[in-house]
PDB file of C-alpha atoms in Angstrom:
ATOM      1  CA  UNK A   1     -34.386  40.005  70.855  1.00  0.00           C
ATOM      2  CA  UNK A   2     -32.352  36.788  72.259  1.00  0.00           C
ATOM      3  CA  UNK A   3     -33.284  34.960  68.889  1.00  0.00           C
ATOM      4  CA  UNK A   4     -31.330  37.215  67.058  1.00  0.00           C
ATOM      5  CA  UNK A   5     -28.631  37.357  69.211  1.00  0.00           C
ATOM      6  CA  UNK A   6     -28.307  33.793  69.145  1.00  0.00           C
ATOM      7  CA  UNK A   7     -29.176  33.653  65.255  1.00  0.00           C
ATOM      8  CA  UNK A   8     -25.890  36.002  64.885  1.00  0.00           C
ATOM      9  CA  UNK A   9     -23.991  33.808  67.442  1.00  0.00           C
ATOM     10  CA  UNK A  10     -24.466  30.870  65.021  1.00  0.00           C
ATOM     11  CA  UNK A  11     -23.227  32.783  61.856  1.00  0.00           C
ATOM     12  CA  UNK A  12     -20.478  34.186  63.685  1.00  0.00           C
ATOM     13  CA  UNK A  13     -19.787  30.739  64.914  1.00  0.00           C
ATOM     14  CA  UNK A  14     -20.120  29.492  61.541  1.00  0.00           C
ATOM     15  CA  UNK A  15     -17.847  31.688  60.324  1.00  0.00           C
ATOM     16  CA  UNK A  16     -14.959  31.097  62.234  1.00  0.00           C
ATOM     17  CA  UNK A  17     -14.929  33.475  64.808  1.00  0.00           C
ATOM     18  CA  UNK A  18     -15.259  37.547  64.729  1.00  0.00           C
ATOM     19  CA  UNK A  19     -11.431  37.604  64.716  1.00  0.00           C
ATOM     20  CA  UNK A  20      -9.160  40.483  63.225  1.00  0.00           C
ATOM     21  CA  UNK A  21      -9.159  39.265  59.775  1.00  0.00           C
ATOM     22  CA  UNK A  22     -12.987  38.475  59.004  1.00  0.00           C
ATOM     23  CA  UNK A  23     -13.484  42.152  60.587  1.00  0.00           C
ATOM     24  CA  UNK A  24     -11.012  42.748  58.171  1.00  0.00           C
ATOM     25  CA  UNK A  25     -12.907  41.254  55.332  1.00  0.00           C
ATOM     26  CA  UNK A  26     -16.174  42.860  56.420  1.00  0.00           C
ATOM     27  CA  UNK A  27     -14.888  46.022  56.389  1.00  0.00           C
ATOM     28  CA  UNK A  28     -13.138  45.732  53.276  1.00  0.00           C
ATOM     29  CA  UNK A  29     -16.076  44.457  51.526  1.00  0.00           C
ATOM     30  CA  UNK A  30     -18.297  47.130  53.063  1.00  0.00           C
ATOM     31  CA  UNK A  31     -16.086  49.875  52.158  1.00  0.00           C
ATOM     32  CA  UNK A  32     -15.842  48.498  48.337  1.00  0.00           C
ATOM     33  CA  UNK A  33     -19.455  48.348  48.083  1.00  0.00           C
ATOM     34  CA  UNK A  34     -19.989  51.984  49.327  1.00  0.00           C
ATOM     35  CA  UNK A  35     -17.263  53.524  47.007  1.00  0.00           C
ATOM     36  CA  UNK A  36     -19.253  51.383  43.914  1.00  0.00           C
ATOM     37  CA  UNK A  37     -22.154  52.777  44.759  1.00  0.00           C
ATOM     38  CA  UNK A  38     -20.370  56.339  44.969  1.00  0.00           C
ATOM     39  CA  UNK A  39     -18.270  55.660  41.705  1.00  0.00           C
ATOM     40  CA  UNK A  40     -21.556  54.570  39.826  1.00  0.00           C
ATOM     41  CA  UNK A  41     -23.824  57.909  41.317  1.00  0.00           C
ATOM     42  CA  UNK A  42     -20.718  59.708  39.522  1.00  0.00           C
ATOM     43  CA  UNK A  43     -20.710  57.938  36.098  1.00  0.00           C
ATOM     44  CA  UNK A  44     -24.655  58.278  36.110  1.00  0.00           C
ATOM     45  CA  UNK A  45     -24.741  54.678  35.946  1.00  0.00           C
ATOM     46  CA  UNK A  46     -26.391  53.556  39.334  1.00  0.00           C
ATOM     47  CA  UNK A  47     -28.430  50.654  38.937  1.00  0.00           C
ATOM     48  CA  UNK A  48     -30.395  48.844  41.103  1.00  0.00           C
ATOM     49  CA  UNK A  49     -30.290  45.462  39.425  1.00  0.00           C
ATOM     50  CA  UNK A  50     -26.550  45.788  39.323  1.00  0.00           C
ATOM     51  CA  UNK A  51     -26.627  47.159  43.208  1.00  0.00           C
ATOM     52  CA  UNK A  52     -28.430  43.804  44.140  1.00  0.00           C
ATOM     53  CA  UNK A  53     -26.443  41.770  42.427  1.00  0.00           C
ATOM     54  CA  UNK A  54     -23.443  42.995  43.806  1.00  0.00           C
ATOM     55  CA  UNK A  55     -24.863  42.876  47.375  1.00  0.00           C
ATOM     56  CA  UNK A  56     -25.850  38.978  46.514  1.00  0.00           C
ATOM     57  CA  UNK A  57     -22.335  38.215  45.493  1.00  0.00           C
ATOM     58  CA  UNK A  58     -20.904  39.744  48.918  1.00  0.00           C
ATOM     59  CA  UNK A  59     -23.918  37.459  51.186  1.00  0.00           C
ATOM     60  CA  UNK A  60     -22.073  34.560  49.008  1.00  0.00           C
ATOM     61  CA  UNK A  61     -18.490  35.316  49.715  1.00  0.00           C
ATOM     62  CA  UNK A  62     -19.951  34.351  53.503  1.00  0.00           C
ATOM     63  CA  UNK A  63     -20.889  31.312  52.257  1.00  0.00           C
ATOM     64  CA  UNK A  64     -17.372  30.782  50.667  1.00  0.00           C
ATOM     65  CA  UNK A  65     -15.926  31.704  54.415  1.00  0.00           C
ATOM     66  CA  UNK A  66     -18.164  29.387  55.723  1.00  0.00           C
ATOM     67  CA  UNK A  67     -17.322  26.540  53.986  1.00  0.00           C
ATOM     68  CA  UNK A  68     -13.631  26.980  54.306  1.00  0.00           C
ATOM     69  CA  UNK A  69     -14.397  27.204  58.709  1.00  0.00           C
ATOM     70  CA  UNK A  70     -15.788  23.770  58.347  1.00  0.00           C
ATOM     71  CA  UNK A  71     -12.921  22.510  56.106  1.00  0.00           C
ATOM     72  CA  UNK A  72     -10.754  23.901  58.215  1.00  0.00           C
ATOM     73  CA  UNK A  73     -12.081  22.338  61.585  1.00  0.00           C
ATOM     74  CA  UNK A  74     -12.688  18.695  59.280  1.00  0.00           C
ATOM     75  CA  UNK A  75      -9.065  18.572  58.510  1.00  0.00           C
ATOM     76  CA  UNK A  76      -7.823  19.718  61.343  1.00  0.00           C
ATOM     77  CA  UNK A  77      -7.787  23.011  63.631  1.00  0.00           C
ATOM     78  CA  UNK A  78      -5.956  25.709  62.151  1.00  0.00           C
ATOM     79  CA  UNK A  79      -4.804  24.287  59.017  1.00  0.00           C
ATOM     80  CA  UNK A  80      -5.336  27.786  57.595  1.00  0.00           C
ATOM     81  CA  UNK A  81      -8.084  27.451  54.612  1.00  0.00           C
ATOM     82  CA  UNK A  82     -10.363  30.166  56.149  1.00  0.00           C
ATOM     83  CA  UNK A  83      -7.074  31.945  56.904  1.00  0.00           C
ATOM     84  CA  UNK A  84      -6.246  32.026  53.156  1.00  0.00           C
ATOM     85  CA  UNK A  85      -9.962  32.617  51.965  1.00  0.00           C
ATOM     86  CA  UNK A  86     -10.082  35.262  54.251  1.00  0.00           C
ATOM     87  CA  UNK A  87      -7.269  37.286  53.013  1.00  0.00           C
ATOM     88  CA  UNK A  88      -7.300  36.239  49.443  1.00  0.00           C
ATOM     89  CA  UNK A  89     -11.220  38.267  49.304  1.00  0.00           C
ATOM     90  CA  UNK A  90      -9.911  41.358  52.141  1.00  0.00           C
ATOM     91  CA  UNK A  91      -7.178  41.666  49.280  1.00  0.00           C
ATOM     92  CA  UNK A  92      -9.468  41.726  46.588  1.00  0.00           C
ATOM     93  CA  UNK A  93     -12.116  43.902  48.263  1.00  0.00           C
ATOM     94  CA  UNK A  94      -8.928  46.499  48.640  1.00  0.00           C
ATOM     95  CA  UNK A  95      -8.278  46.359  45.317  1.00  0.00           C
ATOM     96  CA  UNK A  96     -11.273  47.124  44.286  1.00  0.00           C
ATOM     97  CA  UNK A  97     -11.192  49.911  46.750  1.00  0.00           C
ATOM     98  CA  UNK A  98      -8.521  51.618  44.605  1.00  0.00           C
ATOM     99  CA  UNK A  99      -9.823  51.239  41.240  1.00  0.00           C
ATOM    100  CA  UNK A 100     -13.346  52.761  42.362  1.00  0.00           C
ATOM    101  CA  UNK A 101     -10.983  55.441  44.108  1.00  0.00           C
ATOM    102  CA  UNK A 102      -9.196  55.647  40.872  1.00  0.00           C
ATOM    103  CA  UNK A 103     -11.563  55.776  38.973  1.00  0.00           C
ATOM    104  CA  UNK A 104     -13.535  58.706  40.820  1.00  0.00           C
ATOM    105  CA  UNK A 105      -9.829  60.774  40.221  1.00  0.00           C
ATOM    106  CA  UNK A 106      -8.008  60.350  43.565  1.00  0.00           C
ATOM    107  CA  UNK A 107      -4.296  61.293  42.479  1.00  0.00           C
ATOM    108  CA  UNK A 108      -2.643  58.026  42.934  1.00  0.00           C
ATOM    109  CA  UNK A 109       1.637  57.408  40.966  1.00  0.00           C
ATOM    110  CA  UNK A 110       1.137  56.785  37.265  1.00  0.00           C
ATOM    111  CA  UNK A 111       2.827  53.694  37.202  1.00  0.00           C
ATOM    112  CA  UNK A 112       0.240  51.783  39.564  1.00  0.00           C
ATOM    113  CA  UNK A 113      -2.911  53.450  37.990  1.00  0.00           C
ATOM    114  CA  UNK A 114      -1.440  52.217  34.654  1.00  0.00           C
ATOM    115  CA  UNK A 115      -1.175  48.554  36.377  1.00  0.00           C
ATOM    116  CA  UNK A 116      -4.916  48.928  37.675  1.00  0.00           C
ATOM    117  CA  UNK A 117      -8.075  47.845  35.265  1.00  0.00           C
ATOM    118  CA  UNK A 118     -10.513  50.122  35.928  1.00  0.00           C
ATOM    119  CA  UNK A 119     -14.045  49.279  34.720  1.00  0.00           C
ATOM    120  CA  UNK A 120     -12.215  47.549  31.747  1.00  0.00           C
ATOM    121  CA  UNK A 121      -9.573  50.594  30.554  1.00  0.00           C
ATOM    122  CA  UNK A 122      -7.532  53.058  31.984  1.00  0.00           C
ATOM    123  CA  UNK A 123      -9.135  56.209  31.896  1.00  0.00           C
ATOM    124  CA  UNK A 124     -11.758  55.641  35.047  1.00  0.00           C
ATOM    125  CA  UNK A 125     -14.610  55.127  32.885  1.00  0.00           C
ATOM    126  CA  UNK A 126     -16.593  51.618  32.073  1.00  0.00           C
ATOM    127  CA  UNK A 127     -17.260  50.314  28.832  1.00  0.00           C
ATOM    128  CA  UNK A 128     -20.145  47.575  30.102  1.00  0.00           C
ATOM    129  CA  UNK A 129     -23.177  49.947  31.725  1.00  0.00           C
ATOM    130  CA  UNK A 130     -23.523  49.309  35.363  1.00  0.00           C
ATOM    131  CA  UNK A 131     -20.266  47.497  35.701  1.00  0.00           C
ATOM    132  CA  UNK A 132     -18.446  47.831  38.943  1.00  0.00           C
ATOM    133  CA  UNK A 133     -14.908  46.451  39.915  1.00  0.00           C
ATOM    134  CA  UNK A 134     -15.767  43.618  42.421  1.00  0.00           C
ATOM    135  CA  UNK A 135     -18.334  42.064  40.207  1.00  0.00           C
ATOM    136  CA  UNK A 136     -15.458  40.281  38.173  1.00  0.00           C
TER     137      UNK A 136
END
């Protein structure tokens, strides 16, 4: 058990620090995945190729954090790359949030759900099968 405490000591490490906003991010992202998989079980569209390859592209935005830690500490300590990474994917994550909740019919003000592009139109429904919001 110490090897994988130290195993997740070195990620954490490597990604900056469990600080507000990569809980932030993690939650986000966790929270987008879970209302995809929700949104897709609803459309009769669940996939498990397209489940996996979401789940792949979420391991990679880690990598993305990663590398932006070790820019960050290269150039110079808190220049503010991971900082912007960081909350540039949170904000995506959260916006995908809203189109899978728009899309599954929570009442949100016409004017934003007319702003939102949900699975490629407006009306909550996909035109690619399998598609989900934070795969673009």
């Amino acid at each position: 058990m110490p090897f994988f405490g130290a195993v997740a000591g070195y990620i954490v490490d490597l990604l900056g620090g469990a600080d507000r906003l990569l809980m932030a991010m993690i939650w986000a992202m966790v929270l987008d995945y879970c209302l995809g998989v929700v949104h897709a079980w609803t459309r009769r569209d669940l996939s498990s190729a397209v489940m996996a390859s979401a789940l792949w592209r979420k391991l990679l935005t880690f990598v993305a954090v990663a590398v932006a830690n070790l820019a960050d500490q290269a150039l110079s300590q808190g220049s503010g790359i991971r900082s912007l990474i960081c909350g540039y994917i949170t904000l995506k994550e959260l916006l995908s949030c809203t189109e899978h909740l728009a899309g599954l019919g929570v009442p949100m003000p016409e004017w934003f759900v007319s702003r939102l592009r949900v699975g490629g139109n407006m009306s909550g429904t996909t035109g690619r099968s399998g598609s989900d919001s934070s795969e673009r």
